[in-house]
Amino acid sequence: MTSMNCRSLASTSFNKDSPVLLQSVSVDVRIEGFIANVESTQIYKNVSKNPIEVRYEFPMDDESVVYHFEAQIEDRVIIAECQEKQQAKETYDDAVREGYGAVLMQESNFASDIFSCLVGNLPPNAKAVVKFGYVTELSLQPDGILTFLLPAVLNPRYNPSAQSGGTATPPDHTPVKIGAKQPYKFEIRATIINPGMITSVSAAKDELNVKLNEDKTRAEVTLAKRFVANHDFTLDVSFEEVAKPHIIIEKGEETKDGILKKDVLMLNFFPELKADDYTSKHEFIFVVDRSGSMLGQRIEMAKEALLLFLKSLPPGCYFNIIGFGSSFEVLFPEGSREYAENSLKAATDLQQTMGANLGGTEILRPLMHIYDRPTLSTHIRQILLLTDGDVTNAAAIIDLVKKNANNTRLFSFGIGEGASTSLVKGIARAGRGRAEFTKEGDRLQPLVVKTLKAAMQLAVTDLHLEWQLESGGSSDIVQLPKDLPPLFAGERLIIYAMALSDKVLLDGKVRLKGKIGERPLEFELDVDSTKNIEDGSFPIHRLAAKAQIKQLQDAGKDENKAAIVLLSTAANVISCHTSMVGVDKHRKEKVSGDLVRKNVPVMRDSRVQMYKTRSMRSSRAMRSDTEYQAMMSVQRCIPAPPPSRNLVSLESDAESCAPKRRHSALPVAANATARFPNIPPSFQSGQVAPESRGEPTYLSVVSLQKFSGEWELDKDLAEIMKSSIEILEKAAPVKAQNVWATVLALCYLDVKFGDKRDEWEMVDRKARQWLDLQDRDGHTLDDLMAKARAVIDQL
């Protein structure tokens, strides 16, 4: 019960102009293998004459696991414990009302990638040192590089209508003013440890100081310059034999309870599949975010990805493109069309003119439009979604995707600094696909190819583990999560398992089995109890618990609350239903005086402007300031522009070009398109023109490829090769010009851009399939490639 004489938080105030209370943030990262263990230290100082409550909101990767939280106030240390979320909030509020110091860390109610830290009743002139620890898995890139991500940018989240899952009380983060200096110091240090050699350490946007030990198995990393949190920090690490399948056994501790008492295994598989495990019988629907927050380089990245997707599609597939903002536009409203010369031209025309000019970020409606249409009878539907993902209705979107996962897979791309991992990873999990993230300046192309290969792969069914242990069997082992994630060729698949009994001897074998089509799959790992680790922070235990919690949450956040709370408190990890709270009851005197609330301002991607709630949409609602000013200035002078020439009205009576669907077609919702002025030309560049950007890139060559996989021997291809049609024709060893042009293009890609083969792999595959069907006048493909190489070497 709360005393009637205690202070009420309702009387507290918030002063935006007061000095910033956060003095510094320091992050210490310890990377061992595929796991990063992170400790973040925040130092607060109350420079006012009143006691204060400090609130600091910060981004966190959706799959990170917070397992420790403590605060030192003056000479006292408060160790927080994990409690049910509402109970933790009441514990904190009661303590603050009664004059005790208290700390609270919790996950946001609308996004699992935003956390808040509250320090209550910090006395005047007092300092608080707040520490929290978390673990996370490193992501594996297509080139074998492991990436640690430290989210640092917290962008505003678009809040759609309540009907679309928006929140009645949207978040209102206090930003650092654009152009202003970061008001607190931010330091990052890392230690990298690996049994094998560390071959490289780098950061995409930050200069590093790296010190390696003599045998290159340990690296100490610091930043060469002051870190400014206007971008996410990434650390790329390369190890020898990174893709080697293996098992790590982390020992439990007898004195602990629940999962922390048991031994937990981390299984790392790297499956390879056969060429015939892929099919062109897919319907690909590209859903591209064209909201105002995509303005600038983000929309250019989305357009570049779309171009590479379009050029890499296999003959025989169907496809469509949907651009969305406050409204959405469909390239082929009557339904997906077969991949052919005319449909590809319509798509590339749209790709060239696509802009971030459709207003807010309403993702739910275009997805509902897709799911309302029955799937094709002959092709498997795949959605490829490209977005910055900054929305408040992630839960509603994830729920929609999950309900349709039986007939549609979804693959997602998070674009730009601060892209919401909660949404982008959540919809990929729900849609049985995979998620990728790319920042400004990153190499997008390998991720495009990797994703398209995954989308073209047949689904693996009946995936399960079989244990063959010297003592104990499958009944003595519980896999976490209970339902295995999807398996894709060439990608790491991590599965956790817990030994239920001490009597289980963890020696023997474990097999991952399943079927792809009608072909059985089997991958085997050795289980060796001598290869175990003991770590007092239990990183593998925590990751295993989080994997199961995420699956329970995705299956039904409210329905599975009891199970989530039980596992979360046992593993001492924060979840959607639990928080960490600590109370300082050792201070001799209670804190008195009027309590003042203060928010720590957060850093953002400087390009992103604040979005307002939907209820204020009557004037400049939910659009970037830049776009709003452009819209108003143009609308005062000229009428609205006509619809894009590439797009057909959704009310069109055009006959569908798609094969017969499994069910009768549902009515298509009308597209209440709200047009906006075009984005400036600098943001509207489309297909790469060979002569317009200096030295040609491999995209210059790719952009000339026909839908069938062939190239024509024309002026554009000759100019890229710095030759002429006449010279290339004269050197042709075959009569068919397109055969010779295709061989020349492939050879040119190999000679000039061989180091980026993983980026044009699907283009190469499509071209070779076309060449296999052509008359080559008795020449083998290897013979023609050798002749083309001789020509290119002389140019």
PDB file of C-alpha atoms in Angstrom, residues 257-422:
ATOM      1  CA  ASP A 257      17.381 -22.450 -10.319  1.00  0.00           C
ATOM      2  CA  GLY A 258      15.559 -23.288 -13.534  1.00  0.00           C
ATOM      3  CA  ILE A 259      17.361 -23.081 -16.842  1.00  0.00           C
ATOM      4  CA  LEU A 260      20.556 -21.654 -15.304  1.00  0.00           C
ATOM      5  CA  LYS A 261      21.000 -24.924 -13.384  1.00  0.00           C
ATOM      6  CA  LYS A 262      21.007 -27.070 -16.527  1.00  0.00           C
ATOM      7  CA  ASP A 263      23.650 -27.628 -19.207  1.00  0.00           C
ATOM      8  CA  VAL A 264      22.731 -25.841 -22.450  1.00  0.00           C
ATOM      9  CA  LEU A 265      24.074 -26.573 -25.938  1.00  0.00           C
ATOM     10  CA  MET A 266      24.464 -24.186 -28.866  1.00  0.00           C
ATOM     11  CA  LEU A 267      24.317 -26.074 -32.181  1.00  0.00           C
ATOM     12  CA  ASN A 268      25.719 -24.309 -35.255  1.00  0.00           C
ATOM     13  CA  PHE A 269      24.806 -25.834 -38.634  1.00  0.00           C
ATOM     14  CA  PHE A 270      25.928 -24.579 -42.070  1.00  0.00           C
ATOM     15  CA  PRO A 271      23.814 -26.601 -44.531  1.00  0.00           C
ATOM     16  CA  GLU A 272      24.534 -26.814 -48.245  1.00  0.00           C
ATOM     17  CA  LEU A 273      21.856 -27.714 -50.778  1.00  0.00           C
ATOM     18  CA  LYS A 274      21.884 -28.929 -54.389  1.00  0.00           C
ATOM     19  CA  ALA A 275      21.197 -26.854 -57.503  1.00  0.00           C
ATOM     20  CA  ASP A 276      17.894 -28.655 -58.095  1.00  0.00           C
ATOM     21  CA  ASP A 277      16.665 -27.612 -54.652  1.00  0.00           C
ATOM     22  CA  TYR A 278      15.727 -24.283 -56.254  1.00  0.00           C
ATOM     23  CA  THR A 279      12.776 -23.532 -58.511  1.00  0.00           C
ATOM     24  CA  SER A 280      11.576 -20.660 -60.685  1.00  0.00           C
ATOM     25  CA  LYS A 281       7.957 -21.473 -59.864  1.00  0.00           C
ATOM     26  CA  HIS A 282       7.547 -18.499 -57.552  1.00  0.00           C
ATOM     27  CA  GLU A 283       5.458 -15.352 -57.479  1.00  0.00           C
ATOM     28  CA  PHE A 284       7.663 -12.519 -56.205  1.00  0.00           C
ATOM     29  CA  ILE A 285       5.909  -9.430 -54.826  1.00  0.00           C
ATOM     30  CA  PHE A 286       8.263  -6.549 -54.083  1.00  0.00           C
ATOM     31  CA  VAL A 287       6.870  -4.162 -51.472  1.00  0.00           C
ATOM     32  CA  VAL A 288       8.888  -0.924 -51.389  1.00  0.00           C
ATOM     33  CA  ASP A 289       8.639   1.754 -48.702  1.00  0.00           C
ATOM     34  CA  ARG A 290       8.153   5.119 -50.407  1.00  0.00           C
ATOM     35  CA  SER A 291       7.281   7.122 -47.302  1.00  0.00           C
ATOM     36  CA  GLY A 292       8.886  10.467 -46.519  1.00  0.00           C
ATOM     37  CA  SER A 293      11.359   8.913 -44.086  1.00  0.00           C
ATOM     38  CA  MET A 294      12.935   7.053 -47.038  1.00  0.00           C
ATOM     39  CA  LEU A 295      13.949  10.358 -48.634  1.00  0.00           C
ATOM     40  CA  GLY A 296      17.502  10.596 -49.961  1.00  0.00           C
ATOM     41  CA  GLN A 297      19.944   7.715 -49.976  1.00  0.00           C
ATOM     42  CA  ARG A 298      17.471   5.249 -48.493  1.00  0.00           C
ATOM     43  CA  ILE A 299      15.146   5.329 -51.491  1.00  0.00           C
ATOM     44  CA  GLU A 300      18.175   5.120 -53.783  1.00  0.00           C
ATOM     45  CA  MET A 301      19.306   1.992 -51.960  1.00  0.00           C
ATOM     46  CA  ALA A 302      15.828   0.507 -52.274  1.00  0.00           C
ATOM     47  CA  LYS A 303      15.790   1.292 -56.004  1.00  0.00           C
ATOM     48  CA  GLU A 304      19.213  -0.249 -56.524  1.00  0.00           C
ATOM     49  CA  ALA A 305      18.116  -3.385 -54.689  1.00  0.00           C
ATOM     50  CA  LEU A 306      14.925  -3.534 -56.754  1.00  0.00           C
ATOM     51  CA  LEU A 307      16.865  -3.251 -60.014  1.00  0.00           C
ATOM     52  CA  LEU A 308      19.172  -6.113 -59.055  1.00  0.00           C
ATOM     53  CA  PHE A 309      16.205  -8.211 -57.953  1.00  0.00           C
ATOM     54  CA  LEU A 310      14.423  -7.592 -61.263  1.00  0.00           C
ATOM     55  CA  LYS A 311      17.467  -8.419 -63.355  1.00  0.00           C
ATOM     56  CA  SER A 312      18.141 -11.589 -61.359  1.00  0.00           C
ATOM     57  CA  LEU A 313      14.635 -13.075 -61.526  1.00  0.00           C
ATOM     58  CA  PRO A 314      14.425 -16.440 -63.311  1.00  0.00           C
ATOM     59  CA  PRO A 315      12.338 -16.956 -66.452  1.00  0.00           C
ATOM     60  CA  GLY A 316       9.081 -18.686 -65.632  1.00  0.00           C
ATOM     61  CA  CYS A 317       8.338 -16.739 -62.455  1.00  0.00           C
ATOM     62  CA  TYR A 318       5.606 -14.139 -61.845  1.00  0.00           C
ATOM     63  CA  PHE A 319       6.134 -10.804 -60.133  1.00  0.00           C
ATOM     64  CA  ASN A 320       4.596  -7.518 -59.053  1.00  0.00           C
ATOM     65  CA  ILE A 321       5.711  -4.289 -57.354  1.00  0.00           C
ATOM     66  CA  ILE A 322       3.851  -2.306 -54.687  1.00  0.00           C
ATOM     67  CA  GLY A 323       5.052   1.064 -53.440  1.00  0.00           C
ATOM     68  CA  PHE A 324       3.539   2.329 -50.206  1.00  0.00           C
ATOM     69  CA  GLY A 325       3.325   5.365 -47.970  1.00  0.00           C
ATOM     70  CA  SER A 326       0.068   6.852 -46.690  1.00  0.00           C
ATOM     71  CA  SER A 327      -1.457   5.113 -49.712  1.00  0.00           C
ATOM     72  CA  PHE A 328      -0.078   2.385 -51.944  1.00  0.00           C
ATOM     73  CA  GLU A 329       0.388   1.885 -55.676  1.00  0.00           C
ATOM     74  CA  VAL A 330       0.440  -1.447 -57.515  1.00  0.00           C
ATOM     75  CA  LEU A 331       2.327  -1.896 -60.782  1.00  0.00           C
ATOM     76  CA  PHE A 332       0.017  -4.674 -62.039  1.00  0.00           C
ATOM     77  CA  PRO A 333      -3.307  -4.182 -60.180  1.00  0.00           C
ATOM     78  CA  GLU A 334      -4.961  -7.091 -61.970  1.00  0.00           C
ATOM     79  CA  GLY A 335      -2.397  -9.482 -60.481  1.00  0.00           C
ATOM     80  CA  SER A 336       1.204 -10.532 -60.911  1.00  0.00           C
ATOM     81  CA  ARG A 337       2.452 -10.933 -64.462  1.00  0.00           C
ATOM     82  CA  GLU A 338       4.796 -13.470 -65.952  1.00  0.00           C
ATOM     83  CA  TYR A 339       8.415 -12.347 -66.107  1.00  0.00           C
ATOM     84  CA  ALA A 340       8.784 -11.323 -69.744  1.00  0.00           C
ATOM     85  CA  GLU A 341      10.249  -8.524 -71.838  1.00  0.00           C
ATOM     86  CA  ASN A 342       7.200  -6.244 -71.574  1.00  0.00           C
ATOM     87  CA  SER A 343       6.586  -6.782 -67.867  1.00  0.00           C
ATOM     88  CA  LEU A 344      10.288  -6.262 -67.077  1.00  0.00           C
ATOM     89  CA  LYS A 345      10.297  -2.994 -69.035  1.00  0.00           C
ATOM     90  CA  ALA A 346       7.260  -1.740 -67.110  1.00  0.00           C
ATOM     91  CA  ALA A 347       9.019  -2.627 -63.870  1.00  0.00           C
ATOM     92  CA  THR A 348      12.334  -0.953 -64.750  1.00  0.00           C
ATOM     93  CA  ASP A 349      10.469   2.154 -65.939  1.00  0.00           C
ATOM     94  CA  LEU A 350       8.840   2.333 -62.513  1.00  0.00           C
ATOM     95  CA  GLN A 351      12.158   1.653 -60.794  1.00  0.00           C
ATOM     96  CA  GLN A 352      13.742   4.641 -62.517  1.00  0.00           C
ATOM     97  CA  THR A 353      11.059   7.129 -61.415  1.00  0.00           C
ATOM     98  CA  MET A 354      10.353   5.787 -57.943  1.00  0.00           C
ATOM     99  CA  GLY A 355      10.579   8.430 -55.197  1.00  0.00           C
ATOM    100  CA  ALA A 356       9.957   8.774 -51.457  1.00  0.00           C
ATOM    101  CA  ASN A 357       6.784  10.761 -52.106  1.00  0.00           C
ATOM    102  CA  LEU A 358       3.857   8.800 -50.699  1.00  0.00           C
ATOM    103  CA  GLY A 359       3.623  10.284 -47.189  1.00  0.00           C
ATOM    104  CA  GLY A 360       3.485   8.172 -44.012  1.00  0.00           C
ATOM    105  CA  THR A 361       4.512   4.559 -43.385  1.00  0.00           C
ATOM    106  CA  GLU A 362       1.318   2.516 -43.686  1.00  0.00           C
ATOM    107  CA  ILE A 363       2.711  -0.999 -44.095  1.00  0.00           C
ATOM    108  CA  LEU A 364      -0.367  -2.903 -42.986  1.00  0.00           C
ATOM    109  CA  ARG A 365      -2.676  -1.941 -45.871  1.00  0.00           C
ATOM    110  CA  PRO A 366      -0.498  -3.095 -48.796  1.00  0.00           C
ATOM    111  CA  LEU A 367       0.150  -6.381 -47.003  1.00  0.00           C
ATOM    112  CA  MET A 368      -3.591  -6.841 -46.445  1.00  0.00           C
ATOM    113  CA  HIS A 369      -4.101  -6.171 -50.159  1.00  0.00           C
ATOM    114  CA  ILE A 370      -1.635  -8.961 -51.008  1.00  0.00           C
ATOM    115  CA  TYR A 371      -3.039 -11.481 -48.546  1.00  0.00           C
ATOM    116  CA  ASP A 372      -6.626 -10.778 -49.644  1.00  0.00           C
ATOM    117  CA  ARG A 373      -5.762 -12.103 -53.095  1.00  0.00           C
ATOM    118  CA  PRO A 374      -5.581 -15.895 -53.389  1.00  0.00           C
ATOM    119  CA  THR A 375      -2.240 -17.446 -54.255  1.00  0.00           C
ATOM    120  CA  LEU A 376      -1.456 -18.676 -57.760  1.00  0.00           C
ATOM    121  CA  SER A 377      -2.223 -22.335 -58.375  1.00  0.00           C
ATOM    122  CA  THR A 378       1.179 -23.008 -59.959  1.00  0.00           C
ATOM    123  CA  HIS A 379       3.580 -20.691 -58.129  1.00  0.00           C
ATOM    124  CA  ILE A 380       4.640 -20.169 -54.517  1.00  0.00           C
ATOM    125  CA  ARG A 381       4.049 -16.623 -53.271  1.00  0.00           C
ATOM    126  CA  GLN A 382       7.016 -14.728 -51.787  1.00  0.00           C
ATOM    127  CA  ILE A 383       6.928 -11.169 -50.431  1.00  0.00           C
ATOM    128  CA  LEU A 384      10.153  -9.152 -50.395  1.00  0.00           C
ATOM    129  CA  LEU A 385       9.660  -6.041 -48.252  1.00  0.00           C
ATOM    130  CA  LEU A 386      12.108  -3.106 -48.235  1.00  0.00           C
ATOM    131  CA  THR A 387      11.575  -0.515 -45.480  1.00  0.00           C
ATOM    132  CA  ASP A 388      13.195   1.581 -42.772  1.00  0.00           C
ATOM    133  CA  GLY A 389      10.560   0.033 -40.495  1.00  0.00           C
ATOM    134  CA  ASP A 390      10.065   2.977 -38.111  1.00  0.00           C
ATOM    135  CA  VAL A 391       6.448   2.369 -37.058  1.00  0.00           C
ATOM    136  CA  THR A 392       4.546   1.850 -33.808  1.00  0.00           C
ATOM    137  CA  ASN A 393       2.188  -0.871 -35.083  1.00  0.00           C
ATOM    138  CA  ALA A 394       4.799  -3.614 -35.524  1.00  0.00           C
ATOM    139  CA  ALA A 395       2.711  -6.072 -33.477  1.00  0.00           C
ATOM    140  CA  ALA A 396      -0.302  -5.744 -35.811  1.00  0.00           C
ATOM    141  CA  ILE A 397       1.884  -6.195 -38.898  1.00  0.00           C
ATOM    142  CA  ILE A 398       3.649  -9.238 -37.440  1.00  0.00           C
ATOM    143  CA  ASP A 399       0.315 -10.788 -36.489  1.00  0.00           C
ATOM    144  CA  LEU A 400      -1.008 -10.349 -40.045  1.00  0.00           C
ATOM    145  CA  VAL A 401       2.109 -11.952 -41.549  1.00  0.00           C
ATOM    146  CA  LYS A 402       1.931 -14.854 -39.089  1.00  0.00           C
ATOM    147  CA  LYS A 403      -1.699 -15.594 -39.982  1.00  0.00           C
ATOM    148  CA  ASN A 404      -0.721 -15.969 -43.659  1.00  0.00           C
ATOM    149  CA  ALA A 405       2.579 -17.817 -43.233  1.00  0.00           C
ATOM    150  CA  ASN A 406       1.080 -21.102 -44.454  1.00  0.00           C
ATOM    151  CA  ASN A 407       0.673 -19.788 -48.004  1.00  0.00           C
ATOM    152  CA  THR A 408       3.168 -16.903 -48.253  1.00  0.00           C
ATOM    153  CA  ARG A 409       6.790 -16.501 -47.190  1.00  0.00           C
ATOM    154  CA  LEU A 410       8.105 -13.047 -46.357  1.00  0.00           C
ATOM    155  CA  PHE A 411      11.676 -11.724 -46.594  1.00  0.00           C
ATOM    156  CA  SER A 412      12.522  -8.303 -45.215  1.00  0.00           C
ATOM    157  CA  PHE A 413      15.165  -5.619 -45.706  1.00  0.00           C
ATOM    158  CA  GLY A 414      15.804  -2.953 -43.074  1.00  0.00           C
ATOM    159  CA  ILE A 415      17.281   0.108 -44.776  1.00  0.00           C
ATOM    160  CA  GLY A 416      19.210   2.922 -43.118  1.00  0.00           C
ATOM    161  CA  GLU A 417      20.431   3.922 -39.666  1.00  0.00           C
ATOM    162  CA  GLY A 418      18.030   3.078 -36.872  1.00  0.00           C
ATOM    163  CA  ALA A 419      15.846   0.710 -38.927  1.00  0.00           C
ATOM    164  CA  SER A 420      13.513  -1.083 -36.544  1.00  0.00           C
ATOM    165  CA  THR A 421      14.855  -4.553 -35.777  1.00  0.00           C
ATOM    166  CA  SER A 422      11.597  -5.271 -33.947  1.00  0.00           C
TER     167      SER A 422
END
